[in-house]
């Protein structure tokens, strides 16, 4: 089926009359291949240490292990703003009384990590570090840890604290699943006592980190990514790519649509956020890489969600947040982003799981994407619509999930009416499987539901904390599909035999 073009027609019943919306998917060749860990997660350091008042999950929880295994392989990025107040081998008593700018006193006693942010002093023992490493190992994931860029020796980064951590890793035999960052959002340093670091100097600091990692055989194979900037500050990104692009695995930037703590729920389905603003920012970063000394450098979203300031209470963890999340996943893959790190796995309004380790709707959406959308990305386009978006991937074939050549498409509808999808003659002869996601409690909470239904059944963990089967509804050839108002769906064509997916 060379030159295969998949076309779906959506009959949109608009107030002004009927209009045809066509999704065209070119399955002759793929446009990009994402990482196996395409969907990953970010967490603040504060949520990983157990000697604080911050919410910290039970590292041994069967629920947690089940949820993390479900999305593996992935990166668990531990960083956030607190990363740049992180110190090693600092006793609690050495932190100054103001709890703003602790001065580390280096000691050779019990290993510990300490950092201070927002007038709250946090300390993590080696047991906490063990828990992070062992959790990711046990669940088939990698730990991406953010080191302190603010620890300076004159103009240069001071590696003494990192060396202590690396020595502990060497002693414990850690390293096979460890990756590294250096600094968090250096273009937004604004806390009292933070040092402004020059754009070229950040690249030099990363070169020094790479040399240090290479001195430890057990750590040398780990990835190093950065500089984890807010948006795409051109000078800082350009300097980083040109200076450190040879040794870095990927350029990482952060993306959010709007400020969450003052946002209305309506902002989460505002068509303007689906109309290309994300595409423009991603293209800016890709253009910088393409025009740099290291055009082969990968590009990742190192931290991202719908809104900053921890999301919107009662909104970011509800069904409605899935529209922006699904669109971001589709757009990022289409634009050549290898990894998307969701902020956050746990502990904030935009978390994937609750404080009781129960999955929110975006977890289930991520799980479906992981199971149904493979790494090969296909060109897909909907003309003249910012309220219906659609994307396409080759279906995953590992463990015989789907036959070779299968195609997965997914779409979101932020219209207040049903979109009736009909297939062209070419695909009218093929059966397909539907995974329709709608609010879990229907009219009671609607878009603000804490639950989600898959083909009419509320998704939840089984009594033994394992994940349920995610079962489709099979449609015979020629059977139409309705995409209800404010819903999203995946559909799979097992018998597509797409050349791009062979």
CSV table of N, CA, C and O in Angstrom, one decimal, residues 346-466:
chain,number,residue,atom,x,y,z
A,346,UNK,N,3.4,13.8,41.5
A,346,UNK,CA,2.8,13.7,42.8
A,346,UNK,C,3.0,15.1,43.5
A,346,UNK,O,4.0,15.7,43.4
A,347,UNK,N,2.0,15.5,44.3
A,347,UNK,CA,2.2,16.5,45.3
A,347,UNK,C,1.7,17.9,45.0
A,347,UNK,O,1.9,18.8,45.8
A,348,UNK,N,1.1,18.1,43.8
A,348,UNK,CA,0.6,19.5,43.4
A,348,UNK,C,-0.7,19.4,42.7
A,348,UNK,O,-1.2,18.3,42.4
A,349,UNK,N,-1.3,20.5,42.4
A,349,UNK,CA,-2.6,20.5,41.7
A,349,UNK,C,-2.6,19.8,40.4
A,349,UNK,O,-3.6,19.2,40.0
A,350,UNK,N,-1.4,19.9,39.7
A,350,UNK,CA,-1.4,19.3,38.3
A,350,UNK,C,-0.7,17.9,38.4
A,350,UNK,O,-0.2,17.4,37.4
A,351,UNK,N,-0.8,17.2,39.5
A,351,UNK,CA,-0.2,15.9,39.6
A,351,UNK,C,-1.0,14.9,38.8
A,351,UNK,O,-2.2,15.0,38.5
A,352,UNK,N,-0.3,13.8,38.5
A,352,UNK,CA,-0.9,12.7,37.8
A,352,UNK,C,-1.6,11.7,38.8
A,352,UNK,O,-2.5,11.0,38.4
A,353,UNK,N,-1.1,11.7,40.0
A,353,UNK,CA,-1.7,10.8,41.1
A,353,UNK,C,-1.9,11.7,42.3
A,353,UNK,O,-1.3,12.7,42.6
A,354,UNK,N,-2.9,11.2,43.1
A,354,UNK,CA,-3.3,12.0,44.3
A,354,UNK,C,-2.4,11.7,45.5
A,354,UNK,O,-1.5,10.8,45.4
A,355,UNK,N,-2.6,12.4,46.6
A,355,UNK,CA,-1.8,12.1,47.8
A,355,UNK,C,-2.1,10.7,48.4
A,355,UNK,O,-1.2,10.2,49.1
A,356,UNK,N,-3.2,10.1,48.0
A,356,UNK,CA,-3.5,8.8,48.4
A,356,UNK,C,-3.1,7.7,47.3
A,356,UNK,O,-3.4,6.6,47.4
A,357,UNK,N,-2.3,8.2,46.4
A,357,UNK,CA,-1.7,7.4,45.3
A,357,UNK,C,-2.8,6.8,44.4
A,357,UNK,O,-2.7,5.7,43.9
A,358,UNK,N,-3.9,7.6,44.2
A,358,UNK,CA,-4.9,7.2,43.2
A,358,UNK,C,-4.7,8.0,41.9
A,358,UNK,O,-4.5,9.2,42.0
A,359,UNK,N,-4.9,7.3,40.8
A,359,UNK,CA,-4.6,8.0,39.5
A,359,UNK,C,-5.7,9.0,39.2
A,359,UNK,O,-6.9,8.8,39.3
A,360,UNK,N,-5.3,10.2,38.7
A,360,UNK,CA,-6.2,11.2,38.2
A,360,UNK,C,-6.4,11.0,36.7
A,360,UNK,O,-5.7,10.1,36.1
A,361,UNK,N,-7.4,11.7,36.1
A,361,UNK,CA,-7.7,11.4,34.7
A,361,UNK,C,-6.5,11.5,33.7
A,361,UNK,O,-6.3,10.7,32.8
A,362,UNK,N,-5.6,12.4,34.0
A,362,UNK,CA,-4.4,12.6,33.1
A,362,UNK,C,-3.5,11.4,33.2
A,362,UNK,O,-2.7,11.1,32.3
A,363,UNK,N,-3.5,10.7,34.3
A,363,UNK,CA,-2.7,9.4,34.4
A,363,UNK,C,-3.3,8.4,33.4
A,363,UNK,O,-2.5,7.8,32.7
A,364,UNK,N,-4.6,8.2,33.5
A,364,UNK,CA,-5.2,7.3,32.6
A,364,UNK,C,-5.0,7.6,31.1
A,364,UNK,O,-4.8,6.8,30.2
A,365,UNK,N,-5.1,8.9,30.8
A,365,UNK,CA,-4.8,9.4,29.4
A,365,UNK,C,-3.4,9.1,29.0
A,365,UNK,O,-3.1,8.6,27.9
A,366,UNK,N,-2.4,9.3,29.9
A,366,UNK,CA,-1.0,9.0,29.7
A,366,UNK,C,-0.8,7.5,29.4
A,366,UNK,O,-0.1,7.1,28.6
A,367,UNK,N,-1.5,6.7,30.2
A,367,UNK,CA,-1.4,5.3,30.1
A,367,UNK,C,-1.9,4.8,28.8
A,367,UNK,O,-1.3,3.9,28.1
A,368,UNK,N,-3.0,5.3,28.3
A,368,UNK,CA,-3.6,4.9,27.0
A,368,UNK,C,-2.6,5.4,25.9
A,368,UNK,O,-2.4,4.6,25.0
A,369,UNK,N,-2.1,6.5,26.0
A,369,UNK,CA,-1.1,7.0,25.0
A,369,UNK,C,0.1,6.1,25.0
A,369,UNK,O,0.6,5.7,23.9
A,370,UNK,N,0.6,5.7,26.1
A,370,UNK,CA,1.8,4.8,26.2
A,370,UNK,C,1.5,3.5,25.6
A,370,UNK,O,2.3,2.9,24.9
A,371,UNK,N,0.3,2.9,25.8
A,371,UNK,CA,-0.1,1.6,25.2
A,371,UNK,C,-0.5,1.6,23.8
A,371,UNK,O,-0.3,0.6,23.1
A,372,UNK,N,-1.0,2.7,23.3
A,372,UNK,CA,-1.6,2.8,21.9
A,372,UNK,C,-0.7,3.5,20.9
A,372,UNK,O,-0.8,3.2,19.7
A,373,UNK,N,0.0,4.5,21.3
A,373,UNK,CA,0.8,5.3,20.4
A,373,UNK,C,2.3,4.9,20.5
A,373,UNK,O,2.9,5.1,21.5
A,374,UNK,N,2.8,4.4,19.4
A,374,UNK,CA,4.2,4.0,19.3
A,374,UNK,C,5.1,5.2,19.1
A,374,UNK,O,4.7,6.3,19.1
A,375,UNK,N,6.4,4.9,19.0
A,375,UNK,CA,7.4,6.0,18.9
A,375,UNK,C,7.4,6.6,17.5
A,375,UNK,O,7.9,7.8,17.4
A,376,UNK,N,7.0,5.9,16.5
A,376,UNK,CA,7.0,6.5,15.1
A,376,UNK,C,5.8,7.4,15.0
A,376,UNK,O,4.7,7.0,15.1
A,377,UNK,N,6.1,8.7,14.6
A,377,UNK,CA,5.1,9.7,14.5
A,377,UNK,C,4.7,9.9,13.0
A,377,UNK,O,5.6,10.0,12.1
A,378,UNK,N,3.4,10.0,12.7
A,378,UNK,CA,3.0,10.2,11.3
A,378,UNK,C,2.4,11.7,11.2
A,378,UNK,O,2.0,12.3,12.1
A,379,UNK,N,2.5,12.2,10.0
A,379,UNK,CA,1.9,13.5,9.7
A,379,UNK,C,0.4,13.4,9.7
A,379,UNK,O,-0.2,12.5,9.2
A,380,UNK,N,-0.2,14.3,10.5
A,380,UNK,CA,-1.6,14.4,10.6
A,380,UNK,C,-2.0,15.9,10.7
A,380,UNK,O,-1.4,16.7,11.3
A,381,UNK,N,-3.1,16.2,10.0
A,381,UNK,CA,-3.5,17.6,10.0
A,381,UNK,C,-5.0,17.7,9.9
A,381,UNK,O,-5.7,16.9,9.1
A,382,UNK,N,-5.6,18.6,10.7
A,382,UNK,CA,-7.0,19.0,10.5
A,382,UNK,C,-7.1,20.4,10.0
A,382,UNK,O,-6.5,21.3,10.6
A,383,UNK,N,-7.7,20.6,8.9
A,383,UNK,CA,-7.7,21.9,8.3
A,383,UNK,C,-8.8,22.8,8.9
A,383,UNK,O,-9.9,22.3,9.2
A,384,UNK,N,-8.5,24.1,9.1
A,384,UNK,CA,-9.5,25.1,9.5
A,384,UNK,C,-10.2,24.8,10.7
A,384,UNK,O,-11.4,25.0,10.8
A,385,UNK,N,-9.5,24.3,11.8
A,385,UNK,CA,-10.2,24.1,13.0
A,385,UNK,C,-9.2,24.2,14.2
A,385,UNK,O,-8.1,23.7,14.1
A,386,UNK,N,-9.6,24.9,15.2
A,386,UNK,CA,-8.9,25.0,16.5
A,386,UNK,C,-9.6,24.3,17.6
A,386,UNK,O,-9.2,24.3,18.7
A,387,UNK,N,-10.8,23.7,17.3
A,387,UNK,CA,-11.6,23.0,18.3
A,387,UNK,C,-11.6,21.5,18.1
A,387,UNK,O,-12.0,20.8,19.0
A,388,UNK,N,-11.1,21.0,17.0
A,388,UNK,CA,-10.9,19.6,16.8
A,388,UNK,C,-9.5,19.4,16.4
A,388,UNK,O,-9.0,20.0,15.4
A,389,UNK,N,-8.7,18.7,17.2
A,389,UNK,CA,-7.3,18.4,16.9
A,389,UNK,C,-7.1,16.9,16.8
A,389,UNK,O,-7.7,16.1,17.5
A,390,UNK,N,-6.2,16.5,15.9
A,390,UNK,CA,-6.0,15.0,15.7
A,390,UNK,C,-4.5,14.8,15.4
A,390,UNK,O,-3.9,15.6,14.8
A,391,UNK,N,-4.1,13.6,15.8
A,391,UNK,CA,-2.7,13.2,15.6
A,391,UNK,C,-2.6,11.7,15.3
A,391,UNK,O,-3.6,11.0,15.5
A,392,UNK,N,-1.5,11.3,14.8
A,392,UNK,CA,-1.3,9.9,14.4
A,392,UNK,C,0.1,9.3,14.7
A,392,UNK,O,1.1,10.1,14.5
A,393,UNK,N,0.1,8.1,15.1
A,393,UNK,CA,1.4,7.4,15.3
A,393,UNK,C,1.3,6.0,14.8
A,393,UNK,O,0.1,5.5,14.6
A,394,UNK,N,2.4,5.3,14.5
A,394,UNK,CA,2.3,3.9,14.3
A,394,UNK,C,2.0,3.3,15.7
A,394,UNK,O,2.4,3.7,16.7
A,395,UNK,N,1.2,2.2,15.6
A,395,UNK,CA,0.9,1.5,16.9
A,395,UNK,C,2.1,0.7,17.4
A,395,UNK,O,2.9,0.2,16.6
A,396,UNK,N,2.3,0.6,18.7
A,396,UNK,CA,3.4,-0.2,19.2
A,396,UNK,C,3.3,-1.7,18.9
A,396,UNK,O,2.1,-2.2,18.9
A,397,UNK,N,4.4,-2.3,18.5
A,397,UNK,CA,4.3,-3.7,18.2
A,397,UNK,C,5.1,-4.6,19.2
A,397,UNK,O,5.1,-5.8,19.0
A,398,UNK,N,5.7,-4.0,20.2
A,398,UNK,CA,6.5,-4.8,21.2
A,398,UNK,C,5.5,-5.7,21.9
A,398,UNK,O,4.4,-5.3,22.2
A,399,UNK,N,6.0,-6.9,22.2
A,399,UNK,CA,5.2,-7.9,22.9
A,399,UNK,C,3.9,-8.2,22.2
A,399,UNK,O,2.8,-8.5,22.8
A,400,UNK,N,3.9,-8.0,20.8
A,400,UNK,CA,2.8,-8.3,20.0
A,400,UNK,C,1.5,-7.5,20.4
A,400,UNK,O,0.4,-8.0,20.3
A,401,UNK,N,1.8,-6.2,20.8
A,401,UNK,CA,0.6,-5.4,21.2
A,401,UNK,C,-0.3,-5.2,20.0
A,401,UNK,O,-1.5,-5.3,20.2
A,402,UNK,N,0.2,-4.9,18.8
A,402,UNK,CA,-0.6,-4.7,17.6
A,402,UNK,C,0.2,-5.3,16.5
A,402,UNK,O,1.5,-5.4,16.5
A,403,UNK,N,-0.5,-5.7,15.4
A,403,UNK,CA,0.2,-6.2,14.2
A,403,UNK,C,1.1,-5.1,13.6
A,403,UNK,O,0.9,-3.9,13.7
A,404,UNK,N,2.2,-5.6,12.9
A,404,UNK,CA,3.0,-4.7,12.2
A,404,UNK,C,2.2,-3.9,11.1
A,404,UNK,O,1.4,-4.5,10.4
A,405,UNK,N,2.4,-2.6,11.1
A,405,UNK,CA,1.7,-1.8,10.1
A,405,UNK,C,0.4,-1.2,10.7
A,405,UNK,O,-0.2,-0.4,10.0
A,406,UNK,N,0.1,-1.5,11.9
A,406,UNK,CA,-1.1,-0.9,12.5
A,406,UNK,C,-0.9,0.6,12.8
A,406,UNK,O,0.2,1.1,13.0
A,407,UNK,N,-2.0,1.4,12.7
A,407,UNK,CA,-2.0,2.8,12.9
A,407,UNK,C,-2.9,3.2,14.0
A,407,UNK,O,-4.0,2.7,14.1
A,408,UNK,N,-2.4,4.1,14.9
A,408,UNK,CA,-3.2,4.7,16.0
A,408,UNK,C,-3.4,6.2,15.8
A,408,UNK,O,-2.4,6.9,15.5
A,409,UNK,N,-4.6,6.6,15.9
A,409,UNK,CA,-4.9,8.0,15.8
A,409,UNK,C,-5.6,8.5,17.1
A,409,UNK,O,-6.2,7.7,17.7
A,410,UNK,N,-5.4,9.7,17.4
A,410,UNK,CA,-6.2,10.2,18.6
A,410,UNK,C,-6.6,11.6,18.3
A,410,UNK,O,-6.0,12.4,17.6
A,411,UNK,N,-7.8,12.0,18.9
A,411,UNK,CA,-8.4,13.3,18.6
A,411,UNK,C,-9.0,13.8,19.9
A,411,UNK,O,-9.4,13.1,20.8
A,412,UNK,N,-9.2,15.1,19.9
A,412,UNK,CA,-9.9,15.8,21.0
A,412,UNK,C,-10.9,16.8,20.4
A,412,UNK,O,-10.7,17.4,19.3
A,413,UNK,N,-12.0,16.9,21.1
A,413,UNK,CA,-13.1,17.8,20.6
A,413,UNK,C,-13.5,18.7,21.7
A,413,UNK,O,-14.1,18.3,22.8
A,414,UNK,N,-13.2,20.0,21.6
A,414,UNK,CA,-13.6,21.0,22.6
A,414,UNK,C,-14.8,21.8,22.1
A,414,UNK,O,-15.0,22.9,22.5
A,415,UNK,N,-15.5,21.2,21.1
A,415,UNK,CA,-16.8,21.8,20.8
A,415,UNK,C,-17.9,21.4,21.7
A,415,UNK,O,-17.8,20.3,22.4
A,416,UNK,N,-19.0,22.1,21.8
A,416,UNK,CA,-20.1,21.7,22.6
A,416,UNK,C,-21.2,20.9,21.9
A,416,UNK,O,-22.3,20.8,22.3
A,417,UNK,N,-20.7,20.3,20.8
A,417,UNK,CA,-21.6,19.4,20.0
A,417,UNK,C,-20.8,18.2,19.5
A,417,UNK,O,-19.6,18.2,19.5
A,418,UNK,N,-21.5,17.1,19.2
A,418,UNK,CA,-20.9,15.9,18.7
A,418,UNK,C,-20.3,16.1,17.3
A,418,UNK,O,-20.9,16.7,16.5
A,419,UNK,N,-19.1,15.5,17.1
A,419,UNK,CA,-18.5,15.5,15.8
A,419,UNK,C,-18.7,14.1,15.2
A,419,UNK,O,-18.2,13.1,15.9
A,420,UNK,N,-19.4,13.9,14.1
A,420,UNK,CA,-19.6,12.6,13.5
A,420,UNK,C,-18.5,12.3,12.5
A,420,UNK,O,-18.3,13.0,11.5
A,421,UNK,N,-17.7,11.3,12.8
A,421,UNK,CA,-16.5,11.0,12.0
A,421,UNK,C,-16.9,9.9,11.0
A,421,UNK,O,-17.5,8.9,11.4
A,422,UNK,N,-16.6,10.1,9.8
A,422,UNK,CA,-16.8,9.1,8.8
A,422,UNK,C,-15.5,8.8,8.0
A,422,UNK,O,-14.7,9.8,7.9
A,423,UNK,N,-15.3,7.6,7.6
A,423,UNK,CA,-14.0,7.3,7.0
A,423,UNK,C,-14.2,7.3,5.5
A,423,UNK,O,-15.3,6.9,4.9
A,424,UNK,N,-13.2,7.6,4.8
A,424,UNK,CA,-13.2,7.5,3.3
A,424,UNK,C,-13.2,6.1,2.9
A,424,UNK,O,-13.1,5.1,3.7
A,425,UNK,N,-13.5,5.9,1.6
A,425,UNK,CA,-13.7,4.5,1.1
A,425,UNK,C,-12.5,3.6,1.4
A,425,UNK,O,-12.7,2.4,1.7
A,426,UNK,N,-11.3,4.2,1.3
A,426,UNK,CA,-10.1,3.4,1.6
A,426,UNK,C,-10.1,2.7,2.9
A,426,UNK,O,-9.8,1.5,3.1
A,427,UNK,N,-10.6,3.4,4.0
A,427,UNK,CA,-10.6,2.9,5.3
A,427,UNK,C,-12.0,2.4,5.7
A,427,UNK,O,-12.1,1.8,6.8
A,428,UNK,N,-13.0,2.7,4.9
A,428,UNK,CA,-14.3,2.1,5.2
A,428,UNK,C,-14.3,0.6,5.2
A,428,UNK,O,-15.2,-0.1,5.7
A,429,UNK,N,-13.3,0.0,4.5
A,429,UNK,CA,-13.2,-1.4,4.4
A,429,UNK,C,-12.4,-2.1,5.6
A,429,UNK,O,-12.2,-3.3,5.6
A,430,UNK,N,-12.0,-1.2,6.5
A,430,UNK,CA,-11.1,-1.7,7.6
A,430,UNK,C,-11.9,-1.6,8.9
A,430,UNK,O,-12.5,-0.6,9.2
A,431,UNK,N,-11.8,-2.7,9.7
A,431,UNK,CA,-12.3,-2.6,11.1
A,431,UNK,C,-11.4,-1.7,12.0
A,431,UNK,O,-10.2,-1.5,11.6
A,432,UNK,N,-11.9,-1.2,13.0
A,432,UNK,CA,-11.0,-0.4,13.9
A,432,UNK,C,-11.5,-0.5,15.4
A,432,UNK,O,-12.7,-1.0,15.6
A,433,UNK,N,-10.7,-0.1,16.3
A,433,UNK,CA,-11.0,-0.2,17.7
A,433,UNK,C,-11.0,1.2,18.3
A,433,UNK,O,-10.2,2.0,18.0
A,434,UNK,N,-12.0,1.4,19.2
A,434,UNK,CA,-12.3,2.7,19.7
A,434,UNK,C,-12.0,2.8,21.2
A,434,UNK,O,-12.5,1.9,21.9
A,435,UNK,N,-11.3,3.8,21.7
A,435,UNK,CA,-11.1,4.0,23.1
A,435,UNK,C,-11.6,5.5,23.4
A,435,UNK,O,-10.8,6.4,23.2
A,436,UNK,N,-12.8,5.6,23.8
A,436,UNK,CA,-13.4,6.9,24.0
A,436,UNK,C,-13.3,7.3,25.5
A,436,UNK,O,-13.8,6.5,26.3
A,437,UNK,N,-12.8,8.5,25.8
A,437,UNK,CA,-12.7,9.0,27.1
A,437,UNK,C,-13.7,10.1,27.4
A,437,UNK,O,-13.7,11.1,26.7
A,438,UNK,N,-14.5,10.0,28.4
A,438,UNK,CA,-15.5,11.0,28.8
A,438,UNK,C,-15.4,11.1,30.3
A,438,UNK,O,-14.9,10.3,31.0
A,439,UNK,N,-16.1,12.2,30.8
A,439,UNK,CA,-16.0,12.5,32.3
A,439,UNK,C,-16.6,11.3,33.1
A,439,UNK,O,-17.6,10.6,32.7
A,440,UNK,N,-16.0,11.0,34.2
A,440,UNK,CA,-16.3,9.8,35.0
A,440,UNK,C,-17.7,9.9,35.7
A,440,UNK,O,-18.3,8.8,35.9
A,441,UNK,N,-18.1,11.1,36.1
A,441,UNK,CA,-19.4,11.1,36.8
A,441,UNK,C,-20.5,11.9,36.0
A,441,UNK,O,-21.4,12.5,36.6
A,442,UNK,N,-20.3,12.0,34.7
A,442,UNK,CA,-21.3,12.5,33.9
A,442,UNK,C,-21.7,13.9,34.2
A,442,UNK,O,-20.9,14.8,34.4
A,443,UNK,N,-23.0,14.1,34.4
A,443,UNK,CA,-23.6,15.5,34.6
A,443,UNK,C,-23.3,16.0,36.0
A,443,UNK,O,-23.4,17.2,36.2
A,444,UNK,N,-23.0,15.2,36.9
A,444,UNK,CA,-22.8,15.7,38.3
A,444,UNK,C,-21.6,16.7,38.4
A,444,UNK,O,-21.8,17.8,38.9
A,445,UNK,N,-20.5,16.4,37.9
A,445,UNK,CA,-19.3,17.3,37.8
A,445,UNK,C,-18.9,17.7,36.4
A,445,UNK,O,-18.2,18.6,36.2
A,446,UNK,N,-19.3,16.8,35.5
A,446,UNK,CA,-19.0,17.1,34.1
A,446,UNK,C,-17.4,17.2,33.9
A,446,UNK,O,-16.7,16.3,34.2
A,447,UNK,N,-17.0,18.3,33.2
A,447,UNK,CA,-15.6,18.4,32.9
A,447,UNK,C,-14.7,18.5,34.1
A,447,UNK,O,-13.5,18.3,34.0
A,448,UNK,N,-15.2,18.8,35.3
A,448,UNK,CA,-14.4,18.9,36.5
A,448,UNK,C,-14.5,17.5,37.3
A,448,UNK,O,-14.2,17.5,38.5
A,449,UNK,N,-14.8,16.5,36.6
A,449,UNK,CA,-14.9,15.2,37.3
A,449,UNK,C,-13.4,14.7,37.6
A,449,UNK,O,-12.5,14.9,36.9
A,450,UNK,N,-13.3,14.1,38.8
A,450,UNK,CA,-12.0,13.5,39.2
A,450,UNK,C,-11.8,12.2,38.6
A,450,UNK,O,-10.7,11.6,38.7
A,451,UNK,N,-12.8,11.6,37.9
A,451,UNK,CA,-12.7,10.3,37.3
A,451,UNK,C,-12.9,10.4,35.8
A,451,UNK,O,-13.4,11.4,35.3
A,452,UNK,N,-12.5,9.4,35.1
A,452,UNK,CA,-12.7,9.3,33.7
A,452,UNK,C,-13.3,8.0,33.3
A,452,UNK,O,-13.0,6.9,33.9
A,453,UNK,N,-14.1,8.0,32.3
A,453,UNK,CA,-14.7,6.7,31.8
A,453,UNK,C,-14.0,6.4,30.5
A,453,UNK,O,-13.7,7.2,29.6
A,454,UNK,N,-13.7,5.1,30.3
A,454,UNK,CA,-13.2,4.6,29.0
A,454,UNK,C,-14.4,3.7,28.4
A,454,UNK,O,-14.8,2.7,29.0
A,455,UNK,N,-14.9,4.2,27.3
A,455,UNK,CA,-16.0,3.5,26.7
A,455,UNK,C,-17.2,3.3,27.7
A,455,UNK,O,-17.8,2.2,27.7
A,456,UNK,N,-17.4,4.3,28.5
A,456,UNK,CA,-18.6,4.2,29.4
A,456,UNK,C,-18.3,3.6,30.8
A,456,UNK,O,-19.2,3.6,31.6
A,457,UNK,N,-17.1,3.1,31.0
A,457,UNK,CA,-16.8,2.5,32.3
A,457,UNK,C,-15.7,3.3,33.0
A,457,UNK,O,-14.6,3.6,32.5
A,458,UNK,N,-16.0,3.6,34.3
A,458,UNK,CA,-15.1,4.4,35.1
A,458,UNK,C,-13.8,3.6,35.4
A,458,UNK,O,-13.8,2.4,35.7
A,459,UNK,N,-12.6,4.2,35.1
A,459,UNK,CA,-11.3,3.6,35.3
A,459,UNK,C,-10.9,3.7,36.8
A,459,UNK,O,-11.0,4.8,37.3
A,460,UNK,N,-10.4,2.6,37.3
A,460,UNK,CA,-9.8,2.6,38.7
A,460,UNK,C,-8.9,1.4,38.8
A,460,UNK,O,-9.0,0.5,38.1
A,461,UNK,N,-8.1,1.5,39.8
A,461,UNK,CA,-7.2,0.4,40.1
A,461,UNK,C,-8.0,-0.8,40.7
A,461,UNK,O,-9.0,-0.6,41.3
A,462,UNK,N,-7.5,-2.0,40.4
A,462,UNK,CA,-8.2,-3.2,40.9
A,462,UNK,C,-7.9,-3.3,42.4
A,462,UNK,O,-7.0,-2.6,43.0
A,463,UNK,N,-8.6,-4.1,43.1
A,463,UNK,CA,-8.4,-4.3,44.6
A,463,UNK,C,-7.0,-4.6,45.0
A,463,UNK,O,-6.6,-4.3,46.1
A,464,UNK,N,-6.3,-5.3,44.2
A,464,UNK,CA,-4.9,-5.7,44.5
A,464,UNK,C,-3.9,-4.6,44.0
A,464,UNK,O,-2.7,-4.9,44.0
A,465,UNK,N,-4.4,-3.4,43.7
A,465,UNK,CA,-3.6,-2.3,43.3
A,465,UNK,C,-3.0,-2.4,41.9
A,465,UNK,O,-2.2,-1.6,41.4
A,466,UNK,N,-3.4,-3.4,41.1
A,466,UNK,CA,-2.9,-3.6,39.7
A,466,UNK,C,-3.8,-2.8,38.8
A,466,UNK,O,-4.9,-2.3,39.2
